[in-house]
mmCIF file with all atom_site columns, C-alpha atoms in Angstrom:
data_model
loop_
_atom_site.group_PDB
_atom_site.id
_atom_site.type_symbol
_atom_site.label_atom_id
_atom_site.label_alt_id
_atom_site.label_comp_id
_atom_site.label_asym_id
_atom_site.label_entity_id
_atom_site.label_seq_id
_atom_site.pdbx_PDB_ins_code
_atom_site.Cartn_x
_atom_site.Cartn_y
_atom_site.Cartn_z
_atom_site.occupancy
_atom_site.B_iso_or_equiv
_atom_site.pdbx_formal_charge
_atom_site.auth_seq_id
_atom_site.auth_comp_id
_atom_site.auth_asym_id
_atom_site.auth_atom_id
_atom_site.pdbx_PDB_model_num
ATOM 1  C CA . VAL A 1 1  ? 18.807  5.912   -9.053  1.00 0.00 ? 235 VAL A CA 1
ATOM 2  C CA . GLN A 1 2  ? 18.854  9.702   -9.156  1.00 0.00 ? 236 GLN A CA 1
ATOM 3  C CA . ASP A 1 3  ? 22.499  9.857   -8.063  1.00 0.00 ? 237 ASP A CA 1
ATOM 4  C CA . ASP A 1 4  ? 23.549  7.300   -10.645 1.00 0.00 ? 238 ASP A CA 1
ATOM 5  C CA . ALA A 1 5  ? 21.533  9.052   -13.348 1.00 0.00 ? 239 ALA A CA 1
ATOM 6  C CA . ALA A 1 6  ? 23.113  12.403  -12.514 1.00 0.00 ? 240 ALA A CA 1
ATOM 7  C CA . ARG A 1 7  ? 26.586  10.853  -12.597 1.00 0.00 ? 241 ARG A CA 1
ATOM 8  C CA . LEU A 1 8  ? 25.898  9.138   -15.931 1.00 0.00 ? 242 LEU A CA 1
ATOM 9  C CA . GLN A 1 9  ? 24.421  12.289  -17.472 1.00 0.00 ? 243 GLN A CA 1
ATOM 10 C CA . LYS A 1 10 ? 27.670  14.091  -16.650 1.00 0.00 ? 244 LYS A CA 1
ATOM 11 C CA . ALA A 1 11 ? 29.716  11.279  -18.187 1.00 0.00 ? 245 ALA A CA 1
ATOM 12 C CA . TYR A 1 12 ? 27.671  11.077  -21.400 1.00 0.00 ? 246 TYR A CA 1
ATOM 13 C CA . ALA A 1 13 ? 26.483  13.965  -23.493 1.00 0.00 ? 247 ALA A CA 1
ATOM 14 C CA . GLY A 1 14 ? 23.816  14.561  -26.088 1.00 0.00 ? 248 GLY A CA 1
ATOM 15 C CA . GLU A 1 15 ? 21.485  11.728  -27.026 1.00 0.00 ? 249 GLU A CA 1
ATOM 16 C CA . LYS A 1 16 ? 22.793  9.346   -24.369 1.00 0.00 ? 250 LYS A CA 1
ATOM 17 C CA . ALA A 1 17 ? 22.164  11.930  -21.633 1.00 0.00 ? 251 ALA A CA 1
ATOM 18 C CA . ASP A 1 18 ? 18.612  12.358  -22.904 1.00 0.00 ? 252 ASP A CA 1
ATOM 19 C CA . ASP A 1 19 ? 18.102  8.569   -22.861 1.00 0.00 ? 253 ASP A CA 1
ATOM 20 C CA . ILE A 1 20 ? 19.437  8.408   -19.320 1.00 0.00 ? 254 ILE A CA 1
ATOM 21 C CA . HIS A 1 21 ? 17.100  11.214  -18.267 1.00 0.00 ? 255 HIS A CA 1
ATOM 22 C CA . ARG A 1 22 ? 14.101  9.439   -19.859 1.00 0.00 ? 256 ARG A CA 1
ATOM 23 C CA . HIS A 1 23 ? 14.968  6.184   -18.119 1.00 0.00 ? 257 HIS A CA 1
ATOM 24 C CA . GLU A 1 24 ? 15.429  7.989   -14.811 1.00 0.00 ? 258 GLU A CA 1
ATOM 25 C CA . ARG A 1 25 ? 12.008  9.612   -15.203 1.00 0.00 ? 259 ARG A CA 1
ATOM 26 C CA . ALA A 1 26 ? 10.429  6.240   -16.088 1.00 0.00 ? 260 ALA A CA 1
ATOM 27 C CA . VAL A 1 27 ? 11.978  4.575   -13.036 1.00 0.00 ? 261 VAL A CA 1
ATOM 28 C CA . THR A 1 28 ? 10.877  7.430   -10.789 1.00 0.00 ? 262 THR A CA 1
ATOM 29 C CA . GLU A 1 29 ? 7.314   7.290   -12.124 1.00 0.00 ? 263 GLU A CA 1
ATOM 30 C CA . ALA A 1 30 ? 7.213   3.500   -11.709 1.00 0.00 ? 264 ALA A CA 1
ATOM 31 C CA . TRP A 1 31 ? 8.501   3.844   -8.127  1.00 0.00 ? 265 TRP A CA 1
ATOM 32 C CA . GLU A 1 32 ? 5.847   6.441   -7.300  1.00 0.00 ? 266 GLU A CA 1
ATOM 33 C CA . GLY A 1 33 ? 3.175   4.210   -8.839  1.00 0.00 ? 267 GLY A CA 1
ATOM 34 C CA . LEU A 1 34 ? 4.395   1.275   -6.758  1.00 0.00 ? 268 LEU A CA 1
ATOM 35 C CA . GLN A 1 35 ? 4.342   3.345   -3.592  1.00 0.00 ? 269 GLN A CA 1
ATOM 36 C CA . SER A 1 36 ? 0.836   4.550   -4.399  1.00 0.00 ? 270 SER A CA 1
ATOM 37 C CA . ALA A 1 37 ? -0.389  0.993   -5.028  1.00 0.00 ? 271 ALA A CA 1
ATOM 38 C CA . THR A 1 38 ? 1.276   -0.172  -1.825  1.00 0.00 ? 272 THR A CA 1
ATOM 39 C CA . GLN A 1 39 ? -0.419  2.566   0.184   1.00 0.00 ? 273 GLN A CA 1
ATOM 40 C CA . ALA A 1 40 ? -3.800  1.717   -1.356  1.00 0.00 ? 274 ALA A CA 1
ATOM 41 C CA . ARG A 1 41 ? -3.305  -1.969  -0.519  1.00 0.00 ? 275 ARG A CA 1
ATOM 42 C CA . ARG A 1 42 ? -2.255  -1.101  3.044   1.00 0.00 ? 276 ARG A CA 1
ATOM 43 C CA . LEU A 1 43 ? -5.456  0.934   3.525   1.00 0.00 ? 277 LEU A CA 1
ATOM 44 C CA . LEU A 1 44 ? -7.549  -1.892  2.103   1.00 0.00 ? 278 LEU A CA 1
ATOM 45 C CA . LEU A 1 45 ? -5.938  -4.372  4.479   1.00 0.00 ? 279 LEU A CA 1
ATOM 46 C CA . LEU A 1 46 ? -6.522  -2.058  7.451   1.00 0.00 ? 280 LEU A CA 1
ATOM 47 C CA . ASP A 1 47 ? -10.190 -1.749  6.440   1.00 0.00 ? 281 ASP A CA 1
ATOM 48 C CA . THR A 1 48 ? -10.441 -5.543  6.251   1.00 0.00 ? 282 THR A CA 1
ATOM 49 C CA . VAL A 1 49 ? -8.880  -5.926  9.712   1.00 0.00 ? 283 VAL A CA 1
ATOM 50 C CA . GLU A 1 50 ? -11.375 -3.434  11.145  1.00 0.00 ? 284 GLU A CA 1
ATOM 51 C CA . LYS A 1 51 ? -14.255 -5.272  9.448   1.00 0.00 ? 285 LYS A CA 1
ATOM 52 C CA . PHE A 1 52 ? -13.244 -8.598  10.987  1.00 0.00 ? 286 PHE A CA 1
ATOM 53 C CA . ARG A 1 53 ? -12.782 -7.030  14.414  1.00 0.00 ? 287 ARG A CA 1
ATOM 54 C CA . PHE A 1 54 ? -16.285 -5.617  14.140  1.00 0.00 ? 288 PHE A CA 1
ATOM 55 C CA . LEU A 1 55 ? -17.710 -8.972  13.030  1.00 0.00 ? 289 LEU A CA 1
ATOM 56 C CA . ASN A 1 56 ? -15.996 -10.709 15.965  1.00 0.00 ? 290 ASN A CA 1
ATOM 57 C CA . ILE A 1 57 ? -17.526 -8.222  18.388  1.00 0.00 ? 291 ILE A CA 1
ATOM 58 C CA . VAL A 1 58 ? -20.948 -8.760  16.794  1.00 0.00 ? 292 VAL A CA 1
ATOM 59 C CA . ARG A 1 59 ? -20.541 -12.542 17.077  1.00 0.00 ? 293 ARG A CA 1
ATOM 60 C CA . ASP A 1 60 ? -19.566 -12.266 20.749  1.00 0.00 ? 294 ASP A CA 1
ATOM 61 C CA . LEU A 1 61 ? -22.547 -10.044 21.477  1.00 0.00 ? 295 LEU A CA 1
ATOM 62 C CA . MET A 1 62 ? -24.911 -12.397 19.639  1.00 0.00 ? 296 MET A CA 1
ATOM 63 C CA . LEU A 1 63 ? -23.623 -15.327 21.687  1.00 0.00 ? 297 LEU A CA 1
ATOM 64 C CA . TRP A 1 64 ? -24.020 -13.314 24.876  1.00 0.00 ? 298 TRP A CA 1
ATOM 65 C CA . MET A 1 65 ? -27.607 -12.371 23.936  1.00 0.00 ? 299 MET A CA 1
ATOM 66 C CA . GLU A 1 66 ? -28.403 -15.986 23.145  1.00 0.00 ? 300 GLU A CA 1
ATOM 67 C CA . GLY A 1 67 ? -27.062 -16.994 26.555  1.00 0.00 ? 301 GLY A CA 1
ATOM 68 C CA . ILE A 1 68 ? -29.182 -14.345 28.254  1.00 0.00 ? 302 ILE A CA 1
ATOM 69 C CA . ASN A 1 69 ? -32.274 -15.529 26.348  1.00 0.00 ? 303 ASN A CA 1
ATOM 70 C CA . LEU A 1 70 ? -31.611 -19.085 27.485  1.00 0.00 ? 304 LEU A CA 1
ATOM 71 C CA . GLN A 1 71 ? -31.326 -17.891 31.102  1.00 0.00 ? 305 GLN A CA 1
ATOM 72 C CA . ILE A 1 72 ? -34.598 -16.017 30.837  1.00 0.00 ? 306 ILE A CA 1
#
């Protein structure tokens, strides 16, 4: 996008170049926002995976303790 915007700004002057620059800035900001949202979602998913791993370990330990209690 930046390469195309730079090329178009050279081809057009004045008001059109300003419009191109504004659109380039808007696209860049939207891209950064998307990357930020993606990173936040990735972290949330990793937290969820860790939570379920922990809950599986807890479940396994509870079953083991129940088995030990039955043996006693």
